[in-house]
PDB file of C-alpha atoms in Angstrom:
ATOM      1  CA  MET A  19      91.714 121.022  39.374  1.00  0.00           C
ATOM      2  CA  GLN A  20      89.713 123.813  39.177  1.00  0.00           C
ATOM      3  CA  TRP A  21      89.932 124.591  42.918  1.00  0.00           C
ATOM      4  CA  LEU A  22      93.655 123.539  42.957  1.00  0.00           C
ATOM      5  CA  VAL A  23      94.315 125.926  40.541  1.00  0.00           C
ATOM      6  CA  LEU A  24      92.461 128.597  42.171  1.00  0.00           C
ATOM      7  CA  ALA A  25      94.081 127.719  45.607  1.00  0.00           C
ATOM      8  CA  VAL A  26      97.491 128.610  43.627  1.00  0.00           C
ATOM      9  CA  LEU A  27      96.676 131.503  42.157  1.00  0.00           C
ATOM     10  CA  LEU A  28      95.102 133.018  45.599  1.00  0.00           C
ATOM     11  CA  PHE A  29      98.437 131.768  47.341  1.00  0.00           C
ATOM     12  CA  SER A  30     100.718 133.068  45.103  1.00  0.00           C
ATOM     13  CA  SER A  31      98.742 136.540  44.979  1.00  0.00           C
ATOM     14  CA  CYS A  32      99.677 137.175  48.696  1.00  0.00           C
ATOM     15  CA  GLY A  33     103.284 137.918  47.355  1.00  0.00           C
ATOM     16  CA  TYR A  34     105.279 136.777  50.690  1.00  0.00           C
ATOM     17  CA  TRP A  35     105.262 134.734  53.684  1.00  0.00           C
ATOM     18  CA  GLY A  36     108.155 135.267  55.994  1.00  0.00           C
ATOM     19  CA  PRO A  37     108.039 138.596  57.579  1.00  0.00           C
ATOM     20  CA  ARG A  38     109.495 141.537  56.027  1.00  0.00           C
ATOM     21  CA  GLN A  39     109.893 145.191  56.607  1.00  0.00           C
ATOM     22  CA  SER A  40     106.243 146.800  56.824  1.00  0.00           C
ATOM     23  CA  PRO A  41     104.930 150.323  57.231  1.00  0.00           C
ATOM     24  CA  GLY A  42     102.737 150.801  60.581  1.00  0.00           C
ATOM     25  CA  ALA A  43     102.974 151.874  63.899  1.00  0.00           C
ATOM     26  CA  SER A  44     105.608 150.977  66.404  1.00  0.00           C
ATOM     27  CA  PRO A  45     106.829 151.731  69.992  1.00  0.00           C
ATOM     28  CA  TRP A  46     109.880 153.958  70.963  1.00  0.00           C
ATOM     29  CA  ILE A  47     112.800 151.873  71.570  1.00  0.00           C
ATOM     30  CA  GLY A  48     115.051 155.103  72.132  1.00  0.00           C
ATOM     31  CA  PRO A  49     115.706 158.552  71.809  1.00  0.00           C
ATOM     32  CA  GLY A  50     113.734 159.365  68.279  1.00  0.00           C
ATOM     33  CA  LYS A  51     114.272 155.463  67.205  1.00  0.00           C
ATOM     34  CA  LYS A  52     111.174 153.388  66.844  1.00  0.00           C
ATOM     35  CA  ALA A  53     111.365 149.835  66.652  1.00  0.00           C
ATOM     36  CA  THR A  54     111.333 148.417  62.939  1.00  0.00           C
ATOM     37  CA  ARG A  55     108.030 146.659  61.981  1.00  0.00           C
ATOM     38  CA  PHE A  56     107.924 143.729  60.019  1.00  0.00           C
ATOM     39  CA  ALA A  57     105.058 141.708  58.583  1.00  0.00           C
ATOM     40  CA  LYS A  58     104.130 138.366  57.697  1.00  0.00           C
ATOM     41  CA  MET A  59     100.849 136.854  56.044  1.00  0.00           C
ATOM     42  CA  GLU A  60      99.363 134.280  58.400  1.00  0.00           C
ATOM     43  CA  GLY A  61      95.908 132.228  58.126  1.00  0.00           C
ATOM     44  CA  ASP A  62      94.527 129.829  56.229  1.00  0.00           C
ATOM     45  CA  PHE A  63      92.300 129.457  52.824  1.00  0.00           C
ATOM     46  CA  PHE A  64      89.177 129.336  54.586  1.00  0.00           C
ATOM     47  CA  ARG A  65      89.898 132.109  56.849  1.00  0.00           C
ATOM     48  CA  GLY A  66      91.962 134.193  54.407  1.00  0.00           C
ATOM     49  CA  TYR A  67      95.232 135.758  55.235  1.00  0.00           C
ATOM     50  CA  ALA A  68      96.525 139.154  57.149  1.00  0.00           C
ATOM     51  CA  PRO A  69      99.656 140.419  58.169  1.00  0.00           C
ATOM     52  CA  VAL A  70     100.748 139.577  61.459  1.00  0.00           C
ATOM     53  CA  PRO A  71     103.022 142.308  62.894  1.00  0.00           C
ATOM     54  CA  TYR A  72     106.410 141.529  64.134  1.00  0.00           C
ATOM     55  CA  TRP A  73     108.977 144.161  65.650  1.00  0.00           C
ATOM     56  CA  ASP A  74     112.883 144.403  65.227  1.00  0.00           C
ATOM     57  CA  GLU A  75     114.686 146.151  68.313  1.00  0.00           C
ATOM     58  CA  GLY A  76     118.064 145.362  66.843  1.00  0.00           C
ATOM     59  CA  GLN A  77     118.318 141.587  67.642  1.00  0.00           C
ATOM     60  CA  GLY A  78     116.095 140.489  65.168  1.00  0.00           C
ATOM     61  CA  SER A  79     112.409 140.303  64.423  1.00  0.00           C
ATOM     62  CA  VAL A  80     110.261 138.954  67.240  1.00  0.00           C
ATOM     63  CA  LEU A  81     106.222 138.340  67.115  1.00  0.00           C
ATOM     64  CA  ALA A  82     104.812 141.538  68.629  1.00  0.00           C
ATOM     65  CA  LYS A  83     102.206 139.918  70.382  1.00  0.00           C
ATOM     66  CA  ARG A  84     104.681 137.305  72.214  1.00  0.00           C
ATOM     67  CA  ARG A  85     106.792 140.682  73.089  1.00  0.00           C
ATOM     68  CA  ILE A  86     103.885 141.994  74.818  1.00  0.00           C
ATOM     69  CA  GLU A  87     103.473 139.277  77.233  1.00  0.00           C
ATOM     70  CA  SER A  88     106.039 140.756  79.674  1.00  0.00           C
ATOM     71  CA  PHE A  89     103.005 143.512  80.820  1.00  0.00           C
ATOM     72  CA  LEU A  90     100.475 141.097  81.635  1.00  0.00           C
ATOM     73  CA  PRO A  91     101.810 140.291  85.275  1.00  0.00           C
ATOM     74  CA  ASN A  92     101.983 144.042  85.744  1.00  0.00           C
ATOM     75  CA  PHE A  93      98.541 145.179  85.073  1.00  0.00           C
ATOM     76  CA  PRO A  94      97.042 146.248  88.666  1.00  0.00           C
ATOM     77  CA  ARG A  95      94.147 144.202  89.563  1.00  0.00           C
ATOM     78  CA  THR A  96      91.957 147.232  90.629  1.00  0.00           C
ATOM     79  CA  LEU A  97      92.287 148.091  86.785  1.00  0.00           C
ATOM     80  CA  PHE A  98      91.052 144.292  85.974  1.00  0.00           C
ATOM     81  CA  GLU A  99      88.095 145.128  88.733  1.00  0.00           C
ATOM     82  CA  LYS A 100      87.114 148.316  86.920  1.00  0.00           C
ATOM     83  CA  LEU A 101      86.860 146.456  83.642  1.00  0.00           C
ATOM     84  CA  GLU A 102      84.619 143.519  85.302  1.00  0.00           C
ATOM     85  CA  GLU A 103      82.456 146.213  86.744  1.00  0.00           C
ATOM     86  CA  THR A 104      78.616 146.183  85.521  1.00  0.00           C
ATOM     87  CA  GLU A 105      75.484 147.756  85.703  1.00  0.00           C
ATOM     88  CA  PRO A 106      72.050 147.037  84.518  1.00  0.00           C
ATOM     89  CA  ALA A 107      70.921 148.738  81.414  1.00  0.00           C
ATOM     90  CA  LEU A 108      67.467 148.088  79.168  1.00  0.00           C
ATOM     91  CA  THR A 109      67.464 146.306  76.323  1.00  0.00           C
ATOM     92  CA  ASP A 110      66.643 148.296  73.079  1.00  0.00           C
ATOM     93  CA  ASP A 111      63.163 146.996  72.956  1.00  0.00           C
ATOM     94  CA  GLY A 112      62.957 148.148  76.571  1.00  0.00           C
ATOM     95  CA  THR A 113      61.370 144.692  78.153  1.00  0.00           C
ATOM     96  CA  SER A 114      64.225 143.390  80.072  1.00  0.00           C
ATOM     97  CA  THR A 115      67.787 144.067  81.068  1.00  0.00           C
ATOM     98  CA  TYR A 116      71.038 142.901  80.911  1.00  0.00           C
ATOM     99  CA  ASP A 117      74.533 143.677  82.659  1.00  0.00           C
ATOM    100  CA  LYS A 118      76.450 146.257  80.736  1.00  0.00           C
ATOM    101  CA  MET A 119      79.864 147.006  80.872  1.00  0.00           C
ATOM    102  CA  LYS A 120      80.483 150.100  82.861  1.00  0.00           C
ATOM    103  CA  PHE A 121      83.827 150.963  81.329  1.00  0.00           C
ATOM    104  CA  ASP A 122      85.732 150.622  77.703  1.00  0.00           C
ATOM    105  CA  ALA A 123      89.609 150.576  77.480  1.00  0.00           C
ATOM    106  CA  ILE A 124      92.340 150.468  74.899  1.00  0.00           C
ATOM    107  CA  PRO A 125      95.760 149.309  75.801  1.00  0.00           C
ATOM    108  CA  THR A 126      98.654 150.863  74.007  1.00  0.00           C
ATOM    109  CA  VAL A 127     102.297 149.807  74.408  1.00  0.00           C
ATOM    110  CA  ILE A 128     104.466 153.114  73.474  1.00  0.00           C
ATOM    111  CA  SER A 129     107.971 152.059  74.521  1.00  0.00           C
ATOM    112  CA  LEU A 130     110.086 149.078  74.662  1.00  0.00           C
ATOM    113  CA  ASN A 131     113.269 148.803  76.623  1.00  0.00           C
ATOM    114  CA  PRO A 132     111.820 149.751  79.716  1.00  0.00           C
ATOM    115  CA  ASP A 133     108.328 148.186  78.263  1.00  0.00           C
ATOM    116  CA  ILE A 134     105.782 150.546  78.926  1.00  0.00           C
ATOM    117  CA  ALA A 135     102.131 150.533  78.314  1.00  0.00           C
ATOM    118  CA  VAL A 136      99.015 152.738  79.291  1.00  0.00           C
ATOM    119  CA  VAL A 137      95.401 151.767  79.247  1.00  0.00           C
ATOM    120  CA  THR A 138      92.822 154.534  78.462  1.00  0.00           C
ATOM    121  CA  LEU A 139      89.451 154.063  80.162  1.00  0.00           C
ATOM    122  CA  ARG A 140      86.175 155.767  79.522  1.00  0.00           C
ATOM    123  CA  PRO A 141      82.749 155.293  81.230  1.00  0.00           C
ATOM    124  CA  MET A 142      80.186 153.391  78.919  1.00  0.00           C
ATOM    125  CA  PRO A 143      76.961 156.078  78.730  1.00  0.00           C
ATOM    126  CA  ARG A 144      74.101 154.018  79.894  1.00  0.00           C
ATOM    127  CA  ASP A 145      71.599 154.685  77.487  1.00  0.00           C
ATOM    128  CA  THR A 146      73.933 153.620  74.405  1.00  0.00           C
ATOM    129  CA  MET A 147      76.126 150.963  72.856  1.00  0.00           C
ATOM    130  CA  ASP A 148      78.195 153.498  70.906  1.00  0.00           C
ATOM    131  CA  ASP A 149      81.893 152.652  70.542  1.00  0.00           C
ATOM    132  CA  MET A 150      83.708 154.924  72.925  1.00  0.00           C
ATOM    133  CA  PHE A 151      86.855 154.979  71.050  1.00  0.00           C
ATOM    134  CA  PRO A 152      85.364 155.275  67.028  1.00  0.00           C
ATOM    135  CA  LYS A 153      88.312 156.302  65.537  1.00  0.00           C
ATOM    136  CA  TRP A 154      91.134 154.317  66.960  1.00  0.00           C
ATOM    137  CA  THR A 155      89.253 150.632  67.158  1.00  0.00           C
ATOM    138  CA  ARG A 156      88.836 151.312  63.121  1.00  0.00           C
ATOM    139  CA  ARG A 157      92.522 151.645  62.455  1.00  0.00           C
ATOM    140  CA  ALA A 158      93.401 147.907  62.113  1.00  0.00           C
ATOM    141  CA  SER A 159      96.862 148.788  60.896  1.00  0.00           C
ATOM    142  CA  ASP A 160      97.686 150.134  64.180  1.00  0.00           C
ATOM    143  CA  ARG A 161      96.799 147.104  66.560  1.00  0.00           C
ATOM    144  CA  ILE A 162      97.772 143.790  67.740  1.00  0.00           C
ATOM    145  CA  GLU A 163      95.182 141.179  68.158  1.00  0.00           C
ATOM    146  CA  TYR A 164      96.195 139.449  71.299  1.00  0.00           C
ATOM    147  CA  GLU A 165      93.169 136.317  71.959  1.00  0.00           C
ATOM    148  CA  THR A 166      94.679 134.937  74.980  1.00  0.00           C
ATOM    149  CA  ILE A 167      94.436 137.961  77.529  1.00  0.00           C
ATOM    150  CA  GLY A 168      91.128 136.776  79.437  1.00  0.00           C
ATOM    151  CA  LEU A 169      91.145 139.176  81.999  1.00  0.00           C
ATOM    152  CA  LEU A 170      91.165 142.133  79.302  1.00  0.00           C
ATOM    153  CA  ASP A 171      88.229 140.308  77.676  1.00  0.00           C
ATOM    154  CA  GLY A 172      89.890 139.915  74.485  1.00  0.00           C
ATOM    155  CA  ARG A 173      90.669 143.422  73.922  1.00  0.00           C
ATOM    156  CA  TRP A 174      93.173 144.891  71.198  1.00  0.00           C
ATOM    157  CA  PHE A 175      96.593 145.798  72.189  1.00  0.00           C
ATOM    158  CA  PHE A 176      97.301 148.954  70.076  1.00  0.00           C
ATOM    159  CA  THR A 177     100.968 150.451  69.756  1.00  0.00           C
ATOM    160  CA  GLY A 178     102.595 153.300  68.535  1.00  0.00           C
ATOM    161  CA  VAL A 179     103.724 156.775  69.681  1.00  0.00           C
ATOM    162  CA  ILE A 180      99.957 157.730  70.406  1.00  0.00           C
ATOM    163  CA  PHE A 181      97.058 156.987  72.173  1.00  0.00           C
ATOM    164  CA  PRO A 182      93.503 158.210  73.160  1.00  0.00           C
ATOM    165  CA  SER A 183      93.218 160.721  75.662  1.00  0.00           C
ATOM    166  CA  SER A 184      90.637 160.264  78.775  1.00  0.00           C
ATOM    167  CA  ASP A 185      90.324 161.449  82.570  1.00  0.00           C
ATOM    168  CA  GLU A 186      91.436 157.967  83.616  1.00  0.00           C
ATOM    169  CA  ILE A 187      94.844 156.685  82.059  1.00  0.00           C
ATOM    170  CA  TYR A 188      96.974 153.792  83.787  1.00  0.00           C
ATOM    171  CA  VAL A 189     100.733 153.347  83.361  1.00  0.00           C
ATOM    172  CA  ILE A 190     102.043 149.820  83.342  1.00  0.00           C
ATOM    173  CA  SER A 191     105.930 148.878  83.013  1.00  0.00           C
ATOM    174  CA  THR A 192     108.165 146.265  83.703  1.00  0.00           C
ATOM    175  CA  ALA A 193     110.582 148.775  84.998  1.00  0.00           C
ATOM    176  CA  PRO A 194     110.613 148.814  88.927  1.00  0.00           C
ATOM    177  CA  GLU A 195     111.427 152.606  89.091  1.00  0.00           C
ATOM    178  CA  ILE A 196     108.177 153.521  87.168  1.00  0.00           C
ATOM    179  CA  PRO A 197     105.148 153.503  89.516  1.00  0.00           C
ATOM    180  CA  VAL A 198     102.135 151.783  88.183  1.00  0.00           C
ATOM    181  CA  GLY A 199      98.809 153.406  88.143  1.00  0.00           C
ATOM    182  CA  LEU A 200      96.867 156.284  86.869  1.00  0.00           C
ATOM    183  CA  LEU A 201      99.037 158.708  84.888  1.00  0.00           C
ATOM    184  CA  GLU A 202      98.787 162.695  86.010  1.00  0.00           C
ATOM    185  CA  PHE A 203      98.539 165.588  83.345  1.00  0.00           C
ATOM    186  CA  LYS A 204      99.585 168.929  84.213  1.00  0.00           C
ATOM    187  CA  ASP A 205      98.922 171.552  82.028  1.00  0.00           C
ATOM    188  CA  ASN A 206      98.229 168.770  79.309  1.00  0.00           C
ATOM    189  CA  ARG A 207     101.610 167.555  79.822  1.00  0.00           C
ATOM    190  CA  ALA A 208     102.856 164.151  82.017  1.00  0.00           C
ATOM    191  CA  VAL A 209     106.453 163.093  82.155  1.00  0.00           C
ATOM    192  CA  ILE A 210     107.375 159.081  82.679  1.00  0.00           C
ATOM    193  CA  PRO A 211     111.042 158.725  83.995  1.00  0.00           C
ATOM    194  CA  PHE A 212     113.176 155.875  84.059  1.00  0.00           C
ATOM    195  CA  ASN A 213     116.590 154.970  84.296  1.00  0.00           C
ATOM    196  CA  GLY A 214     118.278 156.180  81.387  1.00  0.00           C
ATOM    197  CA  GLY A 215     115.510 158.469  79.980  1.00  0.00           C
ATOM    198  CA  ARG A 216     111.948 159.883  79.702  1.00  0.00           C
ATOM    199  CA  LEU A 217     108.795 159.747  78.077  1.00  0.00           C
ATOM    200  CA  VAL A 218     107.041 163.289  77.710  1.00  0.00           C
ATOM    201  CA  LEU A 219     103.354 162.567  77.028  1.00  0.00           C
ATOM    202  CA  THR A 220     101.599 165.747  75.513  1.00  0.00           C
ATOM    203  CA  ARG A 221      97.710 165.830  75.344  1.00  0.00           C
ATOM    204  CA  ASP A 222      96.025 168.054  72.507  1.00  0.00           C
ATOM    205  CA  GLY A 223      91.830 167.288  72.500  1.00  0.00           C
ATOM    206  CA  ASP A 224      91.574 163.383  72.013  1.00  0.00           C
ATOM    207  CA  VAL A 225      95.237 162.807  71.488  1.00  0.00           C
ATOM    208  CA  VAL A 226      98.137 162.308  73.358  1.00  0.00           C
ATOM    209  CA  SER A 227     101.169 162.213  71.628  1.00  0.00           C
ATOM    210  CA  THR A 228     104.685 160.509  73.002  1.00  0.00           C
ATOM    211  CA  VAL A 229     108.151 161.629  72.957  1.00  0.00           C
ATOM    212  CA  ARG A 230     111.104 159.318  74.210  1.00  0.00           C
ATOM    213  CA  GLU A 231     114.351 161.715  75.429  1.00  0.00           C
TER     214      GLU A 231
END
């Protein structure tokens, strides 16, 4: 009976179950307009509950991790191959070696309709296991857990209008007029044109900000 009472109190304290409007990062869906972000509490009594993001693009809320499935067929094989590259590295005690990943990466959804994502790659130093994206991977409210992306090694998908900068940033899109490949900056500015508009990306130190026009 005590466990039953505790469970009822715990469940009731969560406050809501179905999707409701919630603050958080979301991609552009038009000039000056972002997708409305919703959240739904999901989980169970043993693992705990957490908000799962949904997006509303004007036709009702859709589970965000389902919405980004459209990107998967468009990831170039060359990008997958770079993420699979390893090199021998010494263990911390220096007694043996292991296969260390050569690159770390963060994919970020920056636009819907057309669907556009970027993937920031950074080389991993040989002498450390430090996180290459410390201030991004710690911002849990800005990311979408996508557990079934085997070729990306279960990496997080982020979303929003900013993403980390690097010398190597890939553009991926479902729009046929947008070429998939490396993003080129000139004077810390890059433009991704598409049918009906464009994305203007501005680099300022470690951050790239996006505006949809």
